[in-house]
Coordinates of C-alpha atoms in Angstrom, one line a residue:
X1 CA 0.0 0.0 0.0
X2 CA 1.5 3.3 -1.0
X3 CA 2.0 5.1 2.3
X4 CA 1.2 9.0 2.4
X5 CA 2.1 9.9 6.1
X6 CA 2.9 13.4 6.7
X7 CA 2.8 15.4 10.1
X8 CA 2.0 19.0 9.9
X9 CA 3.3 21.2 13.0
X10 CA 2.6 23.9 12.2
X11 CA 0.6 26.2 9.4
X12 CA 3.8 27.4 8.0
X13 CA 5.0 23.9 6.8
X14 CA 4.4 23.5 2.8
X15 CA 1.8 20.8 2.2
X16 CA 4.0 19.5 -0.3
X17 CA 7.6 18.8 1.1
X18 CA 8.5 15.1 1.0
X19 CA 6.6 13.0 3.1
X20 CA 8.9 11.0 5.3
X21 CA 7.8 10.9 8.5
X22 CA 5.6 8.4 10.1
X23 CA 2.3 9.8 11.4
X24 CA 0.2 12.5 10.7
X25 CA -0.8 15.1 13.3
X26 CA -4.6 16.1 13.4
X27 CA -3.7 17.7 16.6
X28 CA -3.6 17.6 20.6
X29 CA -0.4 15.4 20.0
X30 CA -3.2 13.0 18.0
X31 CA -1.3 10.8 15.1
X32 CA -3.4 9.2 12.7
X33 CA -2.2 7.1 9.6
X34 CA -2.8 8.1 7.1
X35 CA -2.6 6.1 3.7
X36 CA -3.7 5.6 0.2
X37 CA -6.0 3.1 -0.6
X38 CA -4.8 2.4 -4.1
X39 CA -1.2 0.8 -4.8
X40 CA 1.3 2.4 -6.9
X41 CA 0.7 -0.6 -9.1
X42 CA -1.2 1.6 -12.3
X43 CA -4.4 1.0 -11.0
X44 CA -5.0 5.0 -11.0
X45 CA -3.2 7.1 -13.4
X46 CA 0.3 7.6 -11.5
X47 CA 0.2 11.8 -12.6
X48 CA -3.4 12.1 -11.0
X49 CA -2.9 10.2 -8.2
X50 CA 0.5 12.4 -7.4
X51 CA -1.4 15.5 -8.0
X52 CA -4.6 14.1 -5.9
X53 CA -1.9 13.3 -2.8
X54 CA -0.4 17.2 -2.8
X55 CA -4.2 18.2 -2.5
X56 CA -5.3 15.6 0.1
X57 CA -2.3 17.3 2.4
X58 CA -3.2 20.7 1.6
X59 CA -6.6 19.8 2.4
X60 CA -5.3 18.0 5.7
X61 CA -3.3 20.6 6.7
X62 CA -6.6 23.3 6.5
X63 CA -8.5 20.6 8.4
X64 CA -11.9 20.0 9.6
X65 CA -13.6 23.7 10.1
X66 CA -16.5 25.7 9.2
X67 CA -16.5 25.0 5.4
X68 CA -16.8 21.5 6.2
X69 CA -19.3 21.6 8.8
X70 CA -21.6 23.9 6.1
X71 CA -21.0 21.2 3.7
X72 CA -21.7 18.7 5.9
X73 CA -25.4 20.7 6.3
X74 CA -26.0 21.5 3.0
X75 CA -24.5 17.9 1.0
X76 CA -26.9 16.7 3.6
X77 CA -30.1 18.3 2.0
X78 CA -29.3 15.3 -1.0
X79 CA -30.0 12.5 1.5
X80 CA -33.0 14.2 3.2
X81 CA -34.6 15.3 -0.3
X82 CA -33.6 11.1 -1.5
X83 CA -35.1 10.1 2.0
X84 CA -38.5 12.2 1.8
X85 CA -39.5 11.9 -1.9
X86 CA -39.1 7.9 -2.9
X87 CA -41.0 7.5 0.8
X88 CA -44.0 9.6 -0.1
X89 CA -45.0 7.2 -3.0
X90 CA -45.9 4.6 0.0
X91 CA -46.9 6.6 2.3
X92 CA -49.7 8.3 -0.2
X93 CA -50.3 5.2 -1.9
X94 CA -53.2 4.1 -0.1
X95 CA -55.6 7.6 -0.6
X96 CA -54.3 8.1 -3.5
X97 CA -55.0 4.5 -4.8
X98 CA -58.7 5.3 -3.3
X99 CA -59.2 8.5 -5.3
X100 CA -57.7 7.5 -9.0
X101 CA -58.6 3.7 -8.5
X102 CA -54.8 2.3 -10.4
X103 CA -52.8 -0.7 -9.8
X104 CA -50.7 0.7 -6.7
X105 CA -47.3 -0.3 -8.0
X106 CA -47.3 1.6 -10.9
X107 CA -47.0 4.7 -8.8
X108 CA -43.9 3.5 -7.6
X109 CA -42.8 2.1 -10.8
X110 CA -43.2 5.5 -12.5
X111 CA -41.0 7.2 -9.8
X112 CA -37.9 4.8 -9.7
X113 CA -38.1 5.4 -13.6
X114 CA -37.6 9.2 -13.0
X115 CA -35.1 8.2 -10.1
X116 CA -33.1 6.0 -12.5
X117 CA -32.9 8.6 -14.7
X118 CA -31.7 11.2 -12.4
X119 CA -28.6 8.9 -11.0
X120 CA -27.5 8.8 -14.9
X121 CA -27.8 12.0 -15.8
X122 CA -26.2 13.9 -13.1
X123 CA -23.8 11.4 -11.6
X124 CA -22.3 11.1 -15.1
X125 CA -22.6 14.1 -15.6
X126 CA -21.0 15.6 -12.7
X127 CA -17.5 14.3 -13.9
X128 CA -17.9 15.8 -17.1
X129 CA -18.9 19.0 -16.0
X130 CA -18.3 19.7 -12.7
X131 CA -20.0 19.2 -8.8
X132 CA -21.3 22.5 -8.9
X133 CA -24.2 23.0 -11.6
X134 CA -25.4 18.7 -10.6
X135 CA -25.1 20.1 -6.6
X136 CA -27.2 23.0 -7.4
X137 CA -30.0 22.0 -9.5
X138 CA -31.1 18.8 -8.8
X139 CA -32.9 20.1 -5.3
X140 CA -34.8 22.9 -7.5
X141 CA -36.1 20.2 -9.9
X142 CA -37.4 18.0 -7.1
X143 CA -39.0 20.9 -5.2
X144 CA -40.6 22.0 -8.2
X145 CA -42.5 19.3 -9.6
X146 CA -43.1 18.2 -6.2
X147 CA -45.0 21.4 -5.4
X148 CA -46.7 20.3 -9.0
X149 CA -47.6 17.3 -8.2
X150 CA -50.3 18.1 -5.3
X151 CA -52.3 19.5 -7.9
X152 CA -52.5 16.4 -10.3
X153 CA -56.1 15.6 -11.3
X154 CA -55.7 12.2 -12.1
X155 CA -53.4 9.0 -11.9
X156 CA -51.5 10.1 -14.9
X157 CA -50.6 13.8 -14.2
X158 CA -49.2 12.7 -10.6
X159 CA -47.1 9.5 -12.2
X160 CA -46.1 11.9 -14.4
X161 CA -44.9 14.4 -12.1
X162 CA -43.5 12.1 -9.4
X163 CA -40.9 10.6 -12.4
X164 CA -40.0 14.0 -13.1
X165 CA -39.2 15.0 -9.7
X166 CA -37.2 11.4 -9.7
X167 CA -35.4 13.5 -12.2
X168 CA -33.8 15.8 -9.7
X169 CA -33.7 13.6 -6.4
X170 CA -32.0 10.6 -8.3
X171 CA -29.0 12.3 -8.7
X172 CA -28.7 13.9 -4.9
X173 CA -26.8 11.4 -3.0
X174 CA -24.4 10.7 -5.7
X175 CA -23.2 13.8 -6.5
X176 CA -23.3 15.3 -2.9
X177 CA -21.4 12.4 -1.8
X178 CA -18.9 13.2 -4.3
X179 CA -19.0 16.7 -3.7
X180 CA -18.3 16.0 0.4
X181 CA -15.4 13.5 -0.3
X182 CA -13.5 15.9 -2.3
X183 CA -13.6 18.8 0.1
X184 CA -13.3 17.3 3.4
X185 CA -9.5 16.3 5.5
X186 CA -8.8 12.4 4.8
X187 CA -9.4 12.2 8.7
X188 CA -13.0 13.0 9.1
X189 CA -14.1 10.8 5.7
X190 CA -16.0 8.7 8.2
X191 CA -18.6 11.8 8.8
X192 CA -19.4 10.4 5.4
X193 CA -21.4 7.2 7.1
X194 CA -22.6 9.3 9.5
X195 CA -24.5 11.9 7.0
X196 CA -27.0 9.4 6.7
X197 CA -28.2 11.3 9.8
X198 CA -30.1 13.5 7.4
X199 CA -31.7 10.0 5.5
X200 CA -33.0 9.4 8.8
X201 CA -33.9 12.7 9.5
X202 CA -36.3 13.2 6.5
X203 CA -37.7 9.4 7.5
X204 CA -38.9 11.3 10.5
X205 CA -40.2 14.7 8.9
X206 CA -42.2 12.6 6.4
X207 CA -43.4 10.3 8.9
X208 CA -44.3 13.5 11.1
X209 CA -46.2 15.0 8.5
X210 CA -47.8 12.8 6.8
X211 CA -49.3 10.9 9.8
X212 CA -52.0 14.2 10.8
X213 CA -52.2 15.3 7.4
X214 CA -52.9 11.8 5.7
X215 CA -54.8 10.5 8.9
X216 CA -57.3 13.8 9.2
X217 CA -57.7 14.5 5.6
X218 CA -58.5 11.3 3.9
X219 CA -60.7 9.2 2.7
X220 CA -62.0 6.3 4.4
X221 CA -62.3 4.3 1.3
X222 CA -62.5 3.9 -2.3
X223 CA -66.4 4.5 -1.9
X224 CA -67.4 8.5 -3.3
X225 CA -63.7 9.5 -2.8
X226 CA -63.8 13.1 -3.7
X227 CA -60.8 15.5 -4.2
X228 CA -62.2 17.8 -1.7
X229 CA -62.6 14.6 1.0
X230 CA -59.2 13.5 -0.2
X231 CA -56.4 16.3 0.5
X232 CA -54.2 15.1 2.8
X233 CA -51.9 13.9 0.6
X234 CA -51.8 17.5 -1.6
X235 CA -51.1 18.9 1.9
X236 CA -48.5 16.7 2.4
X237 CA -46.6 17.1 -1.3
X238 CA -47.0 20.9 -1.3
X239 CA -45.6 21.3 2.6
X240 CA -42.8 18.8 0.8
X241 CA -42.1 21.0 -2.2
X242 CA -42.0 24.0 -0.3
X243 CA -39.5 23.0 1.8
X244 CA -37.5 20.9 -0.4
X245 CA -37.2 24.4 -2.6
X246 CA -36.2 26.3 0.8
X247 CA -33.3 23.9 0.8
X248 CA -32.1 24.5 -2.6
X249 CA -32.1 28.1 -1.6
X250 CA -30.0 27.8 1.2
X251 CA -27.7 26.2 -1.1
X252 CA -27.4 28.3 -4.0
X253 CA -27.9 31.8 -1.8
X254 CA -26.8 31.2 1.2
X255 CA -23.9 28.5 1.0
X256 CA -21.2 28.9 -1.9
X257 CA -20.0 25.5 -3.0
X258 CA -16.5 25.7 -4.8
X259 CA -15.6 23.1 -7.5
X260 CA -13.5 19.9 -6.4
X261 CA -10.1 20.9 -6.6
X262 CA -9.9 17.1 -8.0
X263 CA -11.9 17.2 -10.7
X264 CA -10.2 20.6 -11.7
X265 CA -7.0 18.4 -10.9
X266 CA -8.1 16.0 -13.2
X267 CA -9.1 18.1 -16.5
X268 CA -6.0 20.7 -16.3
X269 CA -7.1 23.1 -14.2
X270 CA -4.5 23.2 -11.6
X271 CA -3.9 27.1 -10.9
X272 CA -8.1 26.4 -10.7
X273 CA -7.5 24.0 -8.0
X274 CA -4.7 26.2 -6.1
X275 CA -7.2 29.0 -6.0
X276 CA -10.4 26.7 -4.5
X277 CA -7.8 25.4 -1.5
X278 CA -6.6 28.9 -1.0
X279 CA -10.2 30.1 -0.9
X280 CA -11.5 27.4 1.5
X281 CA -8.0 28.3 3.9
X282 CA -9.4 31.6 4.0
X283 CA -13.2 31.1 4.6
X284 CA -11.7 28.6 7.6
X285 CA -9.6 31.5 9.1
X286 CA -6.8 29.5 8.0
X287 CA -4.0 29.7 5.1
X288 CA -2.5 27.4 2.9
X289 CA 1.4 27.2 0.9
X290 CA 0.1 25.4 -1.7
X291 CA 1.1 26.3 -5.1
X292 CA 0.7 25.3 -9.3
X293 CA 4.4 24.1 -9.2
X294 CA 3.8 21.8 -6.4
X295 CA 1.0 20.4 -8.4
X296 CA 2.8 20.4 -11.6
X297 CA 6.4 19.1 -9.9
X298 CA 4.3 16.2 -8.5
X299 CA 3.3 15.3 -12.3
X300 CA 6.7 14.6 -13.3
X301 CA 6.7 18.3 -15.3
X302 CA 9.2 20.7 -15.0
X303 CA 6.8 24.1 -14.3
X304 CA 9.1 26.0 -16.1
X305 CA 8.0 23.8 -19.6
X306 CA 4.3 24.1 -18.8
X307 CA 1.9 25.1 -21.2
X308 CA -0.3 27.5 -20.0
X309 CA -2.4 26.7 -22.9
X310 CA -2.9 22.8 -21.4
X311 CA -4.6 24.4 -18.2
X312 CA -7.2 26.5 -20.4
X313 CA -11.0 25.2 -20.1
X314 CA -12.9 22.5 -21.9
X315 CA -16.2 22.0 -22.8
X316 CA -15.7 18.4 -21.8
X317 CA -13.1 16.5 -19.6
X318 CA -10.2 16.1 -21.9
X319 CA -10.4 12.2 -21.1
X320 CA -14.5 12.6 -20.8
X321 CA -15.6 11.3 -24.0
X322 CA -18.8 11.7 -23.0
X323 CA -18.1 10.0 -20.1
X324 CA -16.9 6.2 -21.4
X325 CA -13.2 6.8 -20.5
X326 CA -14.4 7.2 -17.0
X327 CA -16.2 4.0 -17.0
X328 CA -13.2 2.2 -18.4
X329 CA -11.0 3.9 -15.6
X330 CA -13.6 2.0 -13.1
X331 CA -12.1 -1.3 -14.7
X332 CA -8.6 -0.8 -15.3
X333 CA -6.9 -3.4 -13.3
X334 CA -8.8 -6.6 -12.2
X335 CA -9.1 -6.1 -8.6
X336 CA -10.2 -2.3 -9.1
X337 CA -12.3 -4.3 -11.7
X338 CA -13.7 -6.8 -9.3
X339 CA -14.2 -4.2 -6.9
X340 CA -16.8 -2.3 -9.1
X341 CA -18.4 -4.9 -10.5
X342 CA -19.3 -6.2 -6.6
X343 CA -20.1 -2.6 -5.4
X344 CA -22.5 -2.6 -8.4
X345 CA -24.1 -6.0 -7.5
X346 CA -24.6 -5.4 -4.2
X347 CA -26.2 -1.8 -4.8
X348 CA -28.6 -3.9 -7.3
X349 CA -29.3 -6.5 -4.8
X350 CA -30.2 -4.7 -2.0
X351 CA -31.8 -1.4 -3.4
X352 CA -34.4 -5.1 -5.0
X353 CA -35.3 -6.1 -1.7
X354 CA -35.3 -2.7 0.5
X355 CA -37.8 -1.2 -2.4
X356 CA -39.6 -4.2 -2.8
X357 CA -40.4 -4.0 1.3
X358 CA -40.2 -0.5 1.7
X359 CA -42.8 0.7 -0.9
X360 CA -45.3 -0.9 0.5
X361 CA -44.6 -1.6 3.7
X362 CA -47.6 1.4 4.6
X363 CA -49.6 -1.0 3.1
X364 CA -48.5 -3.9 5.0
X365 CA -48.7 -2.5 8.1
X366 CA -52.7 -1.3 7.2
X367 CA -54.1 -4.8 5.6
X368 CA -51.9 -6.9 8.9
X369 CA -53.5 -4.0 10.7
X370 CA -56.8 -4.8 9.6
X371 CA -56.0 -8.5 9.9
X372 CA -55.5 -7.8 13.4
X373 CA -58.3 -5.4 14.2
X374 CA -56.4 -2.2 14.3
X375 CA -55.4 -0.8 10.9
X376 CA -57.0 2.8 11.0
X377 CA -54.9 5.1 9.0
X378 CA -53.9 7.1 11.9
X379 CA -52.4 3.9 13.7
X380 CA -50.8 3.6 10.4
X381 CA -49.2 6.6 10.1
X382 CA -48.0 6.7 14.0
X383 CA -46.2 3.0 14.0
X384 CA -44.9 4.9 10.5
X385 CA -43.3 7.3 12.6
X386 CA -42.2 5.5 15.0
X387 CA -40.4 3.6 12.9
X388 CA -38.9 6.7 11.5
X389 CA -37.8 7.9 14.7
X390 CA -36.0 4.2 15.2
X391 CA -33.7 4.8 12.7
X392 CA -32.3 8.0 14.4
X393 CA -29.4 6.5 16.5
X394 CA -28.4 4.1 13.6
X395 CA -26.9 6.8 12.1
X396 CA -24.3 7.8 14.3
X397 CA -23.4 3.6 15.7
X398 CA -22.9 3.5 11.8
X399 CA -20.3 6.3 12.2
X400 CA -18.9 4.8 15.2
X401 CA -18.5 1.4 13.9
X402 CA -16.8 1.9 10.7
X403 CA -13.9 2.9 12.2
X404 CA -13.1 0.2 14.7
X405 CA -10.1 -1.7 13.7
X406 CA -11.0 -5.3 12.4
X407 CA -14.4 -4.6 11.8
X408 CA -14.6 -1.2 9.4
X409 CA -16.7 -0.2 6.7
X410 CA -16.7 -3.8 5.5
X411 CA -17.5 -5.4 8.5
X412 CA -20.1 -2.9 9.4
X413 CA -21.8 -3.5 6.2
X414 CA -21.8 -7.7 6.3
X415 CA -22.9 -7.4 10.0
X416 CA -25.6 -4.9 9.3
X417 CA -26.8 -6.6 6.3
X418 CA -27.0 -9.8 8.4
X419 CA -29.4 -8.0 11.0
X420 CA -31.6 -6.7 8.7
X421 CA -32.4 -9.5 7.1
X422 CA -33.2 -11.5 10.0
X423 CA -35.4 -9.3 11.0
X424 CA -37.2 -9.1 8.0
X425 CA -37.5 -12.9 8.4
X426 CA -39.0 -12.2 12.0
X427 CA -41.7 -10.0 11.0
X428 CA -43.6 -13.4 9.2
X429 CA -43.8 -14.7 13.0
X430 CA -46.3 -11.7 13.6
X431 CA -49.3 -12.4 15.6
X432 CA -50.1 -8.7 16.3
X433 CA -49.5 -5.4 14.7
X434 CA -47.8 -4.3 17.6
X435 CA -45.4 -7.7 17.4
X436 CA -45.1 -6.3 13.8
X437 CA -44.0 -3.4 14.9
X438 CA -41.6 -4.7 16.9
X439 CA -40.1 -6.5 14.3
X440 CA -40.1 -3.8 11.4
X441 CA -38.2 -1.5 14.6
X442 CA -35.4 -4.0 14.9
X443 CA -35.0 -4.0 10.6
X444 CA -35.8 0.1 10.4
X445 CA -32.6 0.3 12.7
X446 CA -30.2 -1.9 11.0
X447 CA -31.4 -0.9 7.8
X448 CA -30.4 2.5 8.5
X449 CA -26.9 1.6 9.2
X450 CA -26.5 -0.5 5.9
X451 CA -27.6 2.4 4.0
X452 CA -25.5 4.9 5.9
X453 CA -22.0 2.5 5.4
X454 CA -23.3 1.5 1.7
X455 CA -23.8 5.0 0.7
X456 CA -20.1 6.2 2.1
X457 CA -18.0 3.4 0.8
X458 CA -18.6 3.3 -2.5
X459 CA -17.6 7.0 -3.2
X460 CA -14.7 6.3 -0.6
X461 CA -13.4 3.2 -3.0
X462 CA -14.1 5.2 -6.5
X463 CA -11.2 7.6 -7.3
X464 CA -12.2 11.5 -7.2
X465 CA -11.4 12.1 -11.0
X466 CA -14.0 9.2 -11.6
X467 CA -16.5 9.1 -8.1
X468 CA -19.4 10.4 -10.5
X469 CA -19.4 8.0 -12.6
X470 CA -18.9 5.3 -10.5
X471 CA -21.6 6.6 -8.1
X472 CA -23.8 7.0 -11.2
X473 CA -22.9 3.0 -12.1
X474 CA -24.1 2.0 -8.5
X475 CA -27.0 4.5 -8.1
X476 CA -28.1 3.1 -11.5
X477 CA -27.8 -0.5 -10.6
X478 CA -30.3 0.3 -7.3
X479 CA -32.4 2.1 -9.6
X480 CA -32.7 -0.3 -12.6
X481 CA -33.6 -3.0 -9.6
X482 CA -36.0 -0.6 -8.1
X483 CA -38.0 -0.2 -11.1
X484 CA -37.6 -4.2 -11.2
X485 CA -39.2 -4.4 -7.4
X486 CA -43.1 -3.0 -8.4
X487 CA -43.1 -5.2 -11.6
X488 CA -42.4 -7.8 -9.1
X489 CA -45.4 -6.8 -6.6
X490 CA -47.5 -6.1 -9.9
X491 CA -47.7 -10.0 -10.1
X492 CA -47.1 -11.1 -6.1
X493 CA -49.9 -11.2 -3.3
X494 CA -48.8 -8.6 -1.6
X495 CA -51.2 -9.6 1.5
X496 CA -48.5 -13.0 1.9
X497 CA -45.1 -12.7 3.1
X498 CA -43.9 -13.5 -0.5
X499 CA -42.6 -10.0 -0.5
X500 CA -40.7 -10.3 2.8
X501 CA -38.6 -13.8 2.1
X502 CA -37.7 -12.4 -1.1
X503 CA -36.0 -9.0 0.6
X504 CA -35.1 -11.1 3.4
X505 CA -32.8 -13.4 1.4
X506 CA -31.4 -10.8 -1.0
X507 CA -30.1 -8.4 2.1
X508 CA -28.4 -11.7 3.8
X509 CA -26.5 -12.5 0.3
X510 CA -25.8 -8.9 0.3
X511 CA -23.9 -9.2 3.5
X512 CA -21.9 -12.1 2.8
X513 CA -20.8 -10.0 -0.4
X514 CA -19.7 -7.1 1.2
X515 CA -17.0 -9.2 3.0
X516 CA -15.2 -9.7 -0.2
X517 CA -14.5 -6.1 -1.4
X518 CA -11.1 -5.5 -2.2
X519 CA -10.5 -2.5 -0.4
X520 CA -11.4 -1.5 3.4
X521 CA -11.4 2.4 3.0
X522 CA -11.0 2.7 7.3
X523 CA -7.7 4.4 8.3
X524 CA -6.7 5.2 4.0
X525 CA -7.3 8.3 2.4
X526 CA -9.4 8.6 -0.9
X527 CA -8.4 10.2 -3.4

């Protein structure tokens, strides 16, 4: 493993000098390794992976401060908005199924198509031209069909506008996960895992929301079901427009995100990427020695037989070609080969069974309510939120875990994985809704932490030059098997556990899976 250790005493030490001593000081006497998690064995292009190394110091050397901790807040808005929006098409399904009178799962069908969509389009995208324009719009897309879609008329309009809105929230987590990566000290990747705080977070806003909206403003059934008896929903996608559109204006008023100085890194633009660390230095009260001839030096190129013409902008990525040269650089050598290919599999496998559960698990819970006696929409709605409120502290063991030696990111995952497909298993022993409950508690909080490790390691394993594409390959995956999951439910009795041994199984494979990645991202720097 190609060892980048390098201690930092004090602010006035170049973040480029040779690195040859054995720890790294994060400070308070604290020494962390900290190491590559690529070989120098060609699997990354050796003149971007020098380059990437000068700006993972200067970046180390700045630190963790108030840049980061705004990013942390406002990258987070992706998970909320990718929490909230492919919830509400189970949480609305059953009033909305009594007023248009459709086949439920095309509902959910139609907004994993718009969700699939979305990953392509702006993960991809995102390496070709730039974090900031995919960070930026895909909130304002979501927030403004989503406002659009509480006045649909009919089952078409709103399938309509749900897919489009998919548009904009499919590409969230991908890109913001990128986005955080590049701009945050190789020390505090793990607040990665633990973003998933927001995830749960929006879990519990829905759940808060839509259990007196839904509950108070709906229709009992399918019999006479007018628009005007039947608003709860509306209520509860306009509330969730508007506030998904106050988030995107935090971001683009309030909050200035500055290009990854990696993807700059990685087209040319290294006086580009100079500026962005200076500029974060500054806006952390802090300053930073880093200059173009480090960057250029650590490319094997004398500065003084630079081109300033090579740094000038492109339209596309010089290696872009409309993106395939980054898929290709996904698969260069066999293990970082293998590696893709399995985070792509398991991303398939498990975004099958948590859709195929989670879309209708409203549902569920209502027809095993009314199997039981108790299945009122309002008791719904409230074991819904409780639920949500479950999945709170799962977020920050996830953090914890991930970084305990022998166990990491991998470990977490398997483990996780494990748990919450037992549990799934357990809920077909249900005698009660409140056993149910029970049950679906134990799998809402392991779920939460297989997300949360899921969602970090994958960007943490994909090189920066590349992370959007390979976060596009493994949102896409999830997506293509989420549209997979209501054609499934289209043709299953949804009112037998069919549905739940099917997710069970899958997540348990998916565990076993996770144990044979390549690379264990805990204690290495990405780059």
């Amino acid at each position: 493993m190609a060892s980048r250790i390098v201690d930092f005493p004090s602010k006035d030490v170049s973040p480029s000098r040779e690195l040859s001593v054995d720890d790294l000081s994060v400070g308070h006497g604290q020494k962390v390794a900290l190491d590559d998690l690529y070989d120098d064995d060609g699997t990354i292009d050796q003149v971007y992976q020098a380059k990437a190394r000068v700006l993972n110091n200067a970046i180390q050397e700045i630190g963790m401060g108030k840049y980061q901790i705004y990013l942390f807040c406002c990258a987070g808005f992706g998970w909320f908005a990718d929490s909230v929006w492919p919830l509400i098409t189970g949480l609305i399904l059953t009033p909305v199924i009594n007023e248009f009178n459709f086949n439920g799962p095309f509902l959910s069908l139609a907004a994993n198509i718009g969700l699939f969509v979305g990953a392509v389009v702006w993960s991809f995208g995102c390496d070709i031209w730039g974090r900031r324009w995919s960070f930026n719009l895909t909130l304002l897309i979501a927030g403004i069909f989503g406002l659009a879609a509480g006045g649909s008329q009919n089952f078409v309009t709103l399938a309509s506008l749900i897919a489009t809105l998919g548009v904009g929230v499919g590409g969230n987590m991908p890109v913001d996960s990128a986005v955080f990566l590049d701009l945050v000290p190789g020390t505090h990747q793990y607040l990665l895992t633990v973003m998933s705080i927001w995830w749960c977070l929006g879990q519990l806003v829905v759940s808060l929301l839509a259990w007196p909206l839904i509950a108070n403003f709906s229709c009992a059934s399918s019999v006479n079901c007018t628009r005007s008896e039947n608003m709860g929903w509306r209520y509860l996608l306009f509330t969730l427009g508007g506030l998904t559109l106050l988030l995107w204006g935090i971001r683009f008023f309030v909050f200035k995100l500055f290009e990854s100085p990696r993807f700059l890194v990685g087209i040319g633009k290294d006086a580009e990427a100079v500026e962005v660390i200076r500029k974060i230095a500054e806006y952390n009260s802090k300053t930073s020695n880093l200059t173009v001839d480090q960057l250029v030096k650590a490319g094997g190129v004398d500065p003084e037989k630079t081109d300033v013409a090579q740094n000038e902008r492109r339209v596309l990525s010089a290696s872009s070609a409309l993106g395939w040269n980054h898929v290709k650089a996904l698969f260069r050598t066999r293990k970082l080969a293998f590696s893709t290919s399995l985070l792509i599999a398991l991303w398939g496998i498990i975004g099958l069974a948590s859709t195929l559960y989670n879309s209708f698990l409203p549902f569920l819970l209502e027809s095993r309510g009314n199997a039981y006696g108790d299945g009122s929409l309002y008791i719904t709605y409230r074991n819904t939120f409780i639920l949500s409120v479950i999945g709170v502290p799962g977020a920050f063991l996830a953090g914890w875990a991930v970084e305990l030696p022998y166990v990491g990111r991998k470990g977490t995952l398997a483990i996780s994985s494990g748990l919450t497909g037992a549990f799934l298993f357990a809920t077909t022993t249900a005698r009660s809704s409140n056993a149910l409950l029970g049950w679906n508690c134990g799998y809402t909080f392991f779920s939460n932490i297989m997300y949360g490790v899921l969602y970090a390691i994958s960007p943490e394993v994909f090189p920066a030059k590349d992370r959007g594409t390979g976060n596009g390959l493994v949102s896409s995956a999830t997506r293509i098997f989420s549209v997979i999951a209501p054609i499934i439910a289209l043709y299953a009795n949804l009112e037998t556990a069919t549905p739940v041994y099917i997710s069970g199984a899958l997540i348990i494979f998916a565990g076993f899976m996770a144990l044979l990645l390549p690379y264990e991202p805990r204690g290495k720097a990405s780059i």
